[in-house]
mmCIF file of C-alpha atoms and ligand atoms in Angstrom:
data_model
loop_
_atom_site.group_PDB
_atom_site.id
_atom_site.type_symbol
_atom_site.label_atom_id
_atom_site.label_comp_id
_atom_site.label_asym_id
_atom_site.label_seq_id
_atom_site.Cartn_x
_atom_site.Cartn_y
_atom_site.Cartn_z
ATOM 1 C CA MET A 1 -31.155 1.315 -9.566
ATOM 2 C CA SER A 2 -31.004 1.320 -13.207
ATOM 3 C CA GLU A 3 -29.095 -1.879 -14.608
ATOM 4 C CA VAL A 4 -24.956 -1.668 -14.970
ATOM 5 C CA LYS A 5 -23.522 -1.884 -18.456
ATOM 6 C CA ARG A 6 -20.515 0.494 -18.929
ATOM 7 C CA ILE A 7 -18.229 0.615 -15.821
ATOM 8 C CA GLY A 8 -14.919 2.617 -15.154
ATOM 9 C CA VAL A 9 -11.987 1.659 -13.650
ATOM 10 C CA LEU A 10 -8.659 3.694 -12.267
ATOM 11 C CA THR A 11 -6.009 3.367 -9.871
ATOM 12 C CA SER A 12 -5.040 6.521 -7.873
ATOM 13 C CA GLY A 13 -2.173 7.389 -4.879
ATOM 14 C CA GLY A 14 0.820 5.649 -4.407
ATOM 15 C CA ASP A 15 1.222 2.472 -7.460
ATOM 16 C CA ALA A 16 1.376 -0.685 -5.619
ATOM 17 C CA PRO A 17 2.583 -4.274 -7.506
ATOM 18 C CA GLY A 18 -0.601 -6.006 -7.994
ATOM 19 C CA MET A 19 -2.875 -3.103 -9.807
ATOM 20 C CA ASN A 20 -2.258 -4.357 -13.218
ATOM 21 C CA ALA A 21 -3.422 -8.119 -12.009
ATOM 22 C CA CYS A 22 -6.462 -6.363 -10.695
ATOM 23 C CA ILE A 23 -7.352 -4.083 -13.518
ATOM 24 C CA ARG A 24 -7.289 -7.143 -15.715
ATOM 25 C CA ALA A 25 -9.197 -9.320 -13.721
ATOM 26 C CA VAL A 26 -11.996 -6.366 -13.788
ATOM 27 C CA VAL A 27 -11.590 -6.237 -17.721
ATOM 28 C CA LYS A 28 -11.748 -9.767 -18.217
ATOM 29 C CA ALA A 29 -14.488 -10.356 -15.699
ATOM 30 C CA ALA A 30 -16.811 -7.635 -16.897
ATOM 31 C CA ILE A 31 -16.374 -8.308 -20.693
ATOM 32 C CA GLY A 32 -17.021 -11.776 -19.918
ATOM 33 C CA LYS A 33 -20.497 -10.577 -18.169
ATOM 34 C CA GLY A 34 -21.172 -8.560 -21.361
ATOM 35 C CA LEU A 35 -20.576 -5.138 -19.831
ATOM 36 C CA LYS A 36 -18.374 -2.477 -21.391
ATOM 37 C CA VAL A 37 -14.972 -1.538 -19.609
ATOM 38 C CA PHE A 38 -13.132 2.225 -19.484
ATOM 39 C CA GLY A 39 -9.854 2.689 -18.259
ATOM 40 C CA ILE A 40 -9.744 6.201 -16.717
ATOM 41 C CA GLU A 41 -5.765 6.923 -16.806
ATOM 42 C CA ASP A 42 -3.839 8.956 -13.855
ATOM 43 C CA GLY A 43 -6.880 8.603 -11.734
ATOM 44 C CA TYR A 44 -9.176 11.480 -10.967
ATOM 45 C CA LYS A 45 -6.903 13.967 -12.885
ATOM 46 C CA GLY A 46 -7.358 11.589 -15.965
ATOM 47 C CA MET A 47 -11.728 11.763 -15.261
ATOM 48 C CA ILE A 48 -11.439 15.408 -14.858
ATOM 49 C CA GLU A 49 -9.331 15.436 -18.282
ATOM 50 C CA ASN A 50 -11.248 12.948 -19.971
ATOM 51 C CA ARG A 51 -8.429 10.825 -20.548
ATOM 52 C CA ILE A 52 -10.581 7.648 -20.602
ATOM 53 C CA LYS A 53 -10.868 4.893 -22.928
ATOM 54 C CA GLU A 54 -12.405 1.744 -23.748
ATOM 55 C CA LEU A 55 -10.479 -1.347 -22.707
ATOM 56 C CA SER A 56 -10.371 -4.854 -24.273
ATOM 57 C CA TYR A 57 -8.993 -8.562 -23.528
ATOM 58 C CA ILE A 58 -5.950 -7.406 -25.657
ATOM 59 C CA ASP A 59 -5.327 -4.204 -23.185
ATOM 60 C CA VAL A 60 -4.851 -6.623 -20.184
ATOM 61 C CA ASN A 61 -2.572 -9.167 -22.102
ATOM 62 C CA ASN A 62 0.392 -9.905 -20.355
ATOM 63 C CA VAL A 63 0.239 -7.651 -17.478
ATOM 64 C CA ILE A 64 -0.455 -9.791 -14.737
ATOM 65 C CA HIS A 65 3.287 -9.689 -14.013
ATOM 66 C CA LEU A 66 4.001 -6.164 -14.247
ATOM 67 C CA GLY A 67 4.393 -3.892 -11.621
ATOM 68 C CA GLY A 68 2.930 -0.078 -11.583
ATOM 69 C CA THR A 69 -0.190 1.033 -12.877
ATOM 70 C CA ILE A 70 -0.606 0.339 -16.635
ATOM 71 C CA LEU A 71 -3.618 3.033 -16.542
ATOM 72 C CA GLY A 72 -0.916 5.674 -14.757
ATOM 73 C CA THR A 73 -2.211 7.306 -11.471
ATOM 74 C CA ALA A 74 -1.686 10.521 -9.430
ATOM 75 C CA ARG A 75 -2.724 12.555 -6.947
ATOM 76 C CA SER A 76 -5.060 15.247 -8.131
ATOM 77 C CA GLU A 77 -5.768 18.591 -6.077
ATOM 78 C CA ALA A 78 -8.418 19.540 -8.770
ATOM 79 C CA PHE A 79 -10.436 16.707 -7.663
ATOM 80 C CA LYS A 80 -11.254 18.011 -4.085
ATOM 81 C CA THR A 81 -13.164 20.908 -5.299
ATOM 82 C CA ARG A 82 -16.674 20.881 -5.899
ATOM 83 C CA GLU A 83 -15.527 22.049 -9.432
ATOM 84 C CA GLY A 84 -13.274 19.503 -10.005
ATOM 85 C CA ARG A 85 -15.826 16.712 -9.295
ATOM 86 C CA GLU A 86 -18.071 17.954 -11.706
ATOM 87 C CA LYS A 87 -15.884 18.145 -14.736
ATOM 88 C CA ALA A 88 -15.220 14.494 -14.136
ATOM 89 C CA VAL A 89 -18.901 13.377 -13.608
ATOM 90 C CA ALA A 90 -19.750 15.006 -16.906
ATOM 91 C CA ASN A 91 -16.873 13.265 -18.566
ATOM 92 C CA LEU A 92 -18.380 9.983 -17.181
ATOM 93 C CA LYS A 93 -21.728 11.018 -18.509
ATOM 94 C CA LEU A 94 -19.957 11.806 -21.921
ATOM 95 C CA HIS A 95 -18.965 8.115 -21.986
ATOM 96 C CA GLN A 96 -22.474 6.771 -20.201
ATOM 97 C CA ILE A 97 -20.382 5.202 -17.387
ATOM 98 C CA ASP A 98 -22.896 4.190 -15.151
ATOM 99 C CA ALA A 99 -20.250 2.898 -12.162
ATOM 100 C CA LEU A 100 -16.630 2.487 -10.958
ATOM 101 C CA ILE A 101 -14.236 0.469 -9.518
ATOM 102 C CA LEU A 102 -11.695 2.439 -7.599
ATOM 103 C CA ILE A 103 -8.370 0.691 -6.887
ATOM 104 C CA GLY A 104 -6.178 3.044 -3.955
ATOM 105 C CA GLY A 105 -5.916 3.727 -0.682
ATOM 106 C CA ASP A 106 -8.025 6.000 2.054
ATOM 107 C CA GLY A 107 -7.813 9.219 -0.177
ATOM 108 C CA THR A 108 -9.267 7.042 -3.497
ATOM 109 C CA PHE A 109 -11.962 5.703 -1.471
ATOM 110 C CA ALA A 110 -12.933 9.383 0.089
ATOM 111 C CA GLY A 111 -12.932 10.587 -3.661
ATOM 112 C CA GLY A 112 -15.143 7.593 -4.760
ATOM 113 C CA MET A 113 -17.484 8.357 -1.571
ATOM 114 C CA ALA A 114 -17.413 12.113 -3.074
ATOM 115 C CA LEU A 115 -18.707 11.264 -6.422
ATOM 116 C CA THR A 116 -21.427 9.008 -4.596
ATOM 117 C CA ASN A 117 -22.875 11.546 -2.315
ATOM 118 C CA GLU A 118 -22.578 14.726 -4.712
ATOM 119 C CA PHE A 119 -23.759 12.857 -7.882
ATOM 120 C CA ASP A 120 -24.788 9.422 -6.788
ATOM 121 C CA VAL A 121 -22.494 7.554 -8.746
ATOM 122 C CA PRO A 122 -22.090 3.981 -8.010
ATOM 123 C CA VAL A 123 -18.572 2.940 -6.650
ATOM 124 C CA ILE A 124 -16.849 -0.140 -5.197
ATOM 125 C CA GLY A 125 -13.040 -0.035 -3.580
ATOM 126 C CA LEU A 126 -10.494 -2.373 -3.877
ATOM 127 C CA PRO A 127 -7.533 -1.464 -1.649
ATOM 128 C CA GLY A 128 -4.230 -1.299 -3.277
ATOM 129 C CA THR A 129 -0.957 0.419 -1.394
ATOM 130 C CA ILE A 130 1.806 -0.924 -0.207
ATOM 131 C CA ASP A 131 1.571 0.452 3.594
ATOM 132 C CA ASN A 132 -1.179 -2.197 4.245
ATOM 133 C CA ASP A 133 -2.939 0.978 6.109
ATOM 134 C CA ILE A 134 -6.533 0.290 5.216
ATOM 135 C CA HIS A 135 -9.274 -0.555 8.014
ATOM 136 C CA GLY A 136 -11.877 -3.605 6.739
ATOM 137 C CA THR A 137 -8.754 -5.797 5.627
ATOM 138 C CA ASP A 138 -5.975 -7.666 6.600
ATOM 139 C CA PHE A 139 -4.148 -7.209 3.689
ATOM 140 C CA THR A 140 -3.745 -4.872 0.661
ATOM 141 C CA ILE A 141 -2.686 -5.583 -2.795
ATOM 142 C CA GLY A 142 0.838 -4.772 -3.351
ATOM 143 C CA TYR A 143 1.999 -4.984 0.519
ATOM 144 C CA ASP A 144 2.929 -8.453 0.503
ATOM 145 C CA THR A 145 5.349 -7.690 -2.866
ATOM 146 C CA CYS A 146 6.773 -4.664 -0.663
ATOM 147 C CA LEU A 147 7.837 -6.655 2.328
ATOM 148 C CA ASN A 148 9.694 -9.084 -0.367
ATOM 149 C CA THR A 149 11.385 -6.179 -1.685
ATOM 150 C CA VAL A 150 12.483 -4.888 1.489
ATOM 151 C CA VAL A 151 13.565 -8.154 3.011
ATOM 152 C CA GLU A 152 15.990 -8.819 0.155
ATOM 153 C CA ALA A 153 17.228 -5.092 0.552
ATOM 154 C CA VAL A 154 17.742 -6.064 4.277
ATOM 155 C CA ASP A 155 19.672 -9.274 3.332
ATOM 156 C CA LYS A 156 22.116 -7.487 1.301
ATOM 157 C CA ILE A 157 22.318 -4.598 3.751
ATOM 158 C CA ARG A 158 23.019 -7.667 6.574
ATOM 159 C CA ASP A 159 26.018 -8.797 4.199
ATOM 160 C CA THR A 160 27.514 -5.270 4.636
ATOM 161 C CA ALA A 161 26.787 -4.729 8.238
ATOM 162 C CA SER A 162 28.037 -8.098 9.239
ATOM 163 C CA SER A 163 31.516 -7.889 7.255
ATOM 164 C CA HIS A 164 32.103 -3.930 8.553
ATOM 165 C CA HIS A 165 30.946 -4.949 12.076
ATOM 166 C CA ARG A 166 28.463 -2.025 11.343
ATOM 167 C CA VAL A 167 24.919 -0.802 13.160
ATOM 168 C CA PHE A 168 22.674 -0.032 10.018
ATOM 169 C CA PHE A 169 19.342 2.057 10.200
ATOM 170 C CA VAL A 170 16.866 1.081 7.241
ATOM 171 C CA GLU A 171 14.481 3.510 6.904
ATOM 172 C CA VAL A 172 11.272 1.755 4.833
ATOM 173 C CA MET A 173 7.853 3.542 3.588
ATOM 174 C CA GLY A 174 4.663 3.210 5.195
ATOM 175 C CA ARG A 175 3.550 6.604 6.336
ATOM 176 C CA ALA A 176 2.100 6.555 9.526
ATOM 177 C CA SER A 177 1.621 3.165 9.752
ATOM 178 C CA GLY A 178 4.531 0.286 10.912
ATOM 179 C CA TYR A 179 3.232 -2.670 9.257
ATOM 180 C CA ILE A 180 5.631 -2.508 6.385
ATOM 181 C CA ALA A 181 8.682 -2.229 9.092
ATOM 182 C CA LEU A 182 7.191 -4.858 11.691
ATOM 183 C CA ASN A 183 6.885 -7.415 9.499
ATOM 184 C CA SER A 184 9.648 -6.766 7.570
ATOM 185 C CA ALA A 185 12.154 -6.974 10.421
ATOM 186 C CA ILE A 186 10.243 -10.043 11.607
ATOM 187 C CA ALA A 187 11.035 -11.422 7.915
ATOM 188 C CA SER A 188 14.549 -10.160 7.864
ATOM 189 C CA GLY A 189 15.713 -11.108 11.614
ATOM 190 C CA ALA A 190 16.384 -7.311 12.047
ATOM 191 C CA GLU A 191 17.734 -6.660 15.397
ATOM 192 C CA SER A 192 15.074 -3.863 16.299
ATOM 193 C CA VAL A 193 12.258 -2.403 14.964
ATOM 194 C CA LEU A 194 11.242 1.470 15.338
ATOM 195 C CA ILE A 195 7.227 1.814 14.314
ATOM 196 C CA PRO A 196 4.983 4.725 14.844
ATOM 197 C CA GLU A 197 2.592 2.356 17.036
ATOM 198 C CA THR A 198 4.834 2.341 19.847
ATOM 199 C CA VAL A 199 6.856 5.313 21.796
ATOM 200 C CA THR A 200 10.636 5.243 20.801
ATOM 201 C CA ASP A 201 12.972 5.444 23.699
ATOM 202 C CA ILE A 202 16.295 6.378 22.577
ATOM 203 C CA PRO A 203 18.814 5.308 25.433
ATOM 204 C CA LEU A 204 16.699 2.307 25.185
ATOM 205 C CA LEU A 205 17.353 1.565 21.980
ATOM 206 C CA ALA A 206 20.636 2.497 22.632
ATOM 207 C CA LYS A 207 21.033 -0.517 25.519
ATOM 208 C CA GLU A 208 19.619 -3.019 22.932
ATOM 209 C CA ILE A 209 21.725 -2.281 20.476
ATOM 210 C CA LYS A 210 24.890 -2.741 22.970
ATOM 211 C CA ASP A 211 23.419 -5.947 24.095
ATOM 212 C CA GLN A 212 22.937 -7.044 20.620
ATOM 213 C CA ASN A 213 26.796 -6.346 19.768
ATOM 214 C CA LYS A 214 28.183 -8.271 22.485
ATOM 215 C CA GLY A 215 28.244 -11.244 20.436
ATOM 216 C CA ILE A 216 27.415 -10.260 17.027
ATOM 217 C CA ARG A 217 29.063 -6.948 16.433
ATOM 218 C CA SER A 218 26.529 -5.879 13.967
ATOM 219 C CA SER A 219 22.798 -4.791 13.679
ATOM 220 C CA ILE A 220 20.177 -4.112 11.583
ATOM 221 C CA ILE A 221 17.403 -1.766 12.826
ATOM 222 C CA ILE A 222 14.343 -1.484 10.963
ATOM 223 C CA VAL A 223 12.961 2.125 11.055
ATOM 224 C CA ALA A 224 9.382 2.779 9.908
ATOM 225 C CA GLU A 225 9.156 6.654 8.079
ATOM 226 C CA GLY A 226 6.691 7.439 10.721
ATOM 227 C CA ASP A 227 8.404 6.588 13.663
ATOM 228 C CA ASP A 228 7.546 9.372 16.670
ATOM 229 C CA GLU A 229 11.493 9.756 16.723
ATOM 230 C CA GLY A 230 11.782 10.733 13.081
ATOM 231 C CA GLY A 231 13.414 8.884 10.033
ATOM 232 C CA ALA A 232 16.940 6.430 10.115
ATOM 233 C CA LYS A 233 19.305 9.279 9.684
ATOM 234 C CA GLU A 234 17.351 11.700 12.732
ATOM 235 C CA ILE A 235 17.281 7.891 14.726
ATOM 236 C CA MET A 236 21.030 7.630 14.358
ATOM 237 C CA ALA A 237 21.828 11.353 14.930
ATOM 238 C CA LYS A 238 20.017 11.099 18.387
ATOM 239 C CA VAL A 239 21.345 7.279 19.400
ATOM 240 C CA LYS A 240 24.949 8.471 18.341
ATOM 241 C CA PRO A 241 26.093 9.893 21.191
ATOM 242 C CA TYR A 242 25.255 6.641 23.468
ATOM 243 C CA LEU A 243 27.316 4.551 21.075
ATOM 244 C CA GLU A 244 30.703 5.820 21.395
ATOM 245 C CA GLY A 245 33.385 3.445 19.065
ATOM 246 C CA TYR A 246 30.058 2.124 17.229
ATOM 247 C CA ASP A 247 30.474 2.283 13.319
ATOM 248 C CA LEU A 248 26.953 3.522 12.404
ATOM 249 C CA ARG A 249 25.442 4.113 8.946
ATOM 250 C CA TYR A 250 21.469 4.643 7.567
ATOM 251 C CA SER A 251 19.960 3.535 4.245
ATOM 252 C CA ILE A 252 16.579 4.862 2.980
ATOM 253 C CA LEU A 253 15.218 2.309 0.906
ATOM 254 C CA GLY A 254 12.716 4.687 -0.786
ATOM 255 C CA HIS A 255 10.657 3.764 -3.909
ATOM 256 C CA ILE A 256 12.498 0.639 -4.844
ATOM 257 C CA GLN A 257 9.623 -0.512 -2.109
ATOM 258 C CA ARG A 258 6.874 0.519 -4.662
ATOM 259 C CA GLY A 259 8.271 -1.731 -7.869
ATOM 260 C CA GLY A 260 8.609 -4.973 -9.273
ATOM 261 C CA SER A 261 6.682 -7.586 -10.119
ATOM 262 C CA PRO A 262 3.565 -8.350 -7.918
ATOM 263 C CA SER A 263 4.182 -11.664 -5.677
ATOM 264 C CA ALA A 264 1.840 -14.532 -5.998
ATOM 265 C CA PHE A 265 0.224 -13.657 -2.713
ATOM 266 C CA ASP A 266 -0.881 -10.046 -4.480
ATOM 267 C CA ARG A 267 -1.514 -11.206 -8.042
ATOM 268 C CA ILE A 268 -4.270 -14.014 -6.397
ATOM 269 C CA LEU A 269 -5.357 -11.084 -4.269
ATOM 270 C CA ALA A 270 -6.126 -8.386 -6.727
ATOM 271 C CA THR A 271 -7.590 -11.044 -9.189
ATOM 272 C CA ARG A 272 -10.003 -12.177 -6.319
ATOM 273 C CA MET A 273 -10.608 -8.854 -5.670
ATOM 274 C CA GLY A 274 -11.361 -7.589 -9.105
ATOM 275 C CA VAL A 275 -13.788 -10.217 -10.019
ATOM 276 C CA LYS A 276 -15.958 -9.559 -6.950
ATOM 277 C CA ALA A 277 -16.405 -5.715 -7.526
ATOM 278 C CA VAL A 278 -17.394 -6.657 -10.987
ATOM 279 C CA GLU A 279 -20.091 -9.328 -9.301
ATOM 280 C CA LEU A 280 -20.782 -6.701 -6.609
ATOM 281 C CA LEU A 281 -22.120 -3.821 -9.560
ATOM 282 C CA VAL A 282 -23.855 -6.510 -11.511
ATOM 283 C CA GLU A 283 -25.957 -7.418 -8.226
ATOM 284 C CA GLY A 284 -26.560 -3.580 -8.068
ATOM 285 C CA LYS A 285 -24.173 -2.753 -4.872
ATOM 286 C CA LYS A 286 -22.640 0.504 -4.216
ATOM 287 C CA SER A 287 -20.777 2.170 -2.080
ATOM 288 C CA LEU A 288 -18.865 -0.870 -0.886
ATOM 289 C CA MET A 289 -15.076 -1.814 -0.254
ATOM 290 C CA ILE A 290 -13.495 -5.224 -0.210
ATOM 291 C CA GLY A 291 -11.301 -6.700 2.049
ATOM 292 C CA GLN A 292 -9.627 -9.841 2.879
ATOM 293 C CA ILE A 293 -10.174 -11.412 6.429
ATOM 294 C CA GLY A 294 -8.583 -14.469 7.320
ATOM 295 C CA ARG A 295 -8.983 -16.153 3.858
ATOM 296 C CA ASP A 296 -12.334 -15.110 2.877
ATOM 297 C CA LEU A 297 -13.496 -11.857 0.808
ATOM 298 C CA VAL A 298 -15.700 -9.370 3.141
ATOM 299 C CA THR A 299 -17.414 -6.256 2.307
ATOM 300 C CA HIS A 300 -17.822 -3.214 4.353
ATOM 301 C CA ASN A 301 -19.749 0.369 3.557
ATOM 302 C CA ILE A 302 -16.368 1.790 1.602
ATOM 303 C CA LEU A 303 -16.724 4.826 4.504
ATOM 304 C CA GLU A 304 -14.843 2.158 6.938
ATOM 305 C CA GLY A 305 -11.821 2.228 4.661
ATOM 306 C CA THR A 306 -11.254 5.767 5.310
ATOM 307 C CA THR A 307 -11.118 5.730 8.834
ATOM 308 C CA GLY A 308 -7.399 6.737 9.915
ATOM 309 C CA THR A 309 -5.022 4.852 10.987
ATOM 310 C CA VAL A 310 -5.168 1.368 11.368
ATOM 311 C CA PRO A 311 -3.970 -0.156 14.377
ATOM 312 C CA ASN A 312 -0.712 -2.548 14.188
ATOM 313 C CA ASP A 313 -0.659 -6.372 15.055
ATOM 314 C CA ASP A 314 -0.043 -6.596 18.687
ATOM 315 C CA SER A 315 1.438 -10.364 18.002
ATOM 316 C CA GLY A 316 4.000 -9.242 15.740
ATOM 317 C CA ILE A 317 5.637 -6.407 18.285
ATOM 318 C CA GLN A 318 5.237 -9.243 21.282
ATOM 319 C CA LEU A 319 7.291 -11.858 18.655
ATOM 320 C CA LEU A 320 9.890 -9.367 18.000
ATOM 321 C CA GLU A 321 10.049 -8.284 21.718
ATOM 322 C CA SER A 322 10.612 -11.805 22.807
ATOM 323 C CA LEU A 323 13.588 -12.580 20.155
ATOM 324 C CA LEU A 324 15.742 -9.305 21.392
ATOM 325 C CA THR A 325 18.869 -10.102 22.864
ATOM 326 C CA LYS A 326 18.808 -9.280 26.627
ATOM 327 C CA GLY A 327 21.965 -8.046 28.462
HETATM 328 O O1 LIG B 401 1.428 5.265 0.387
HETATM 329 C C1 LIG B 401 2.213 4.547 -0.378
HETATM 330 C C2 LIG B 401 3.595 5.467 -0.169
HETATM 331 O O2 LIG B 401 4.620 4.277 -0.717
HETATM 332 C C3 LIG B 401 3.874 5.756 1.556
HETATM 333 O O3 LIG B 401 4.654 4.616 2.167
HETATM 334 C C4 LIG B 401 4.804 7.024 1.024
HETATM 335 O O4 LIG B 401 5.063 7.394 2.333
HETATM 336 C C5 LIG B 401 4.673 7.759 0.097
HETATM 337 O O5 LIG B 401 3.534 7.104 -0.935
HETATM 338 C C6 LIG B 401 5.149 8.394 -0.718
HETATM 339 O O6 LIG B 401 4.567 9.107 -1.743
HETATM 340 P P1 LIG B 401 5.167 10.110 -3.010
HETATM 341 O O7 LIG B 401 5.882 9.083 -3.860
HETATM 342 O O8 LIG B 401 4.361 10.940 -3.343
HETATM 343 O O9 LIG B 401 6.665 10.552 -2.528
#
């Protein structure tokens, strides 16, 4: 493989807090090693539309604390076609870009693999999504910040829930994964949690709520958006017939979960991964994703990051069950 001298970096899929810290690390580490770095706007969409420009130290000044992504992001339908990918690669050639660093989720990694398989473009994938649903890493960039945002919101909802003696169903994001729901439930002291990884039993949930309300007369039920019985609104409607006399409300937290200044954890994770990605490309490595397992950065074939749903943490589920109020 020829030496890597000019690299491209993009963010793709849903934005996640910490993406800017990662872009900053890539740019600084790469320039420090004598490489040129090109920012590709709006992910694969911008690659097809030739919205590519060289990045300097100045471009990544004062961005470590910013949420979102300074490069922009998109979910590109055109890139799913061979014609779209041909255009994208032609633009990479125009800028003589030899390799790519891709920050995003499983769809981003799958797009990268297509570039490698069809056009031999070396890629390194970094997991960036609030959902924490990527194989091969304990943590994705953005997940920790999202958890903190959810916990702050649930604390506020708890104030009004307890004042009015209400049962609140709070819906959180995560697509088919219950990581955000489970761990925000633990951290916010939610009375119950409903996640896609376990079967939701509506009559049992009603019993749990009645048991909880004997003492405290309010409860918070966190609902993962991908739960098998539906979102917070649907679940509230299904459980209502069992809960005569209870005051029920639902709240969908929505996109506030994706925004905000990244936590220290996400900034450090993003920085370590960004620097490592540059090192790997300089060493001539390709088709890898970086993960963090425990405290250590690890690498896997990037395919690993595209292999469907990630099992949730059983110990977290057991932890919550052990704290359930029993009637
Ligand atoms: O993957 C991140 C995520 O925020 C999911 O949790 C959510 O289901 C989805 O993106 C929402 O996507 P959009 O912003 O396109 O509505």
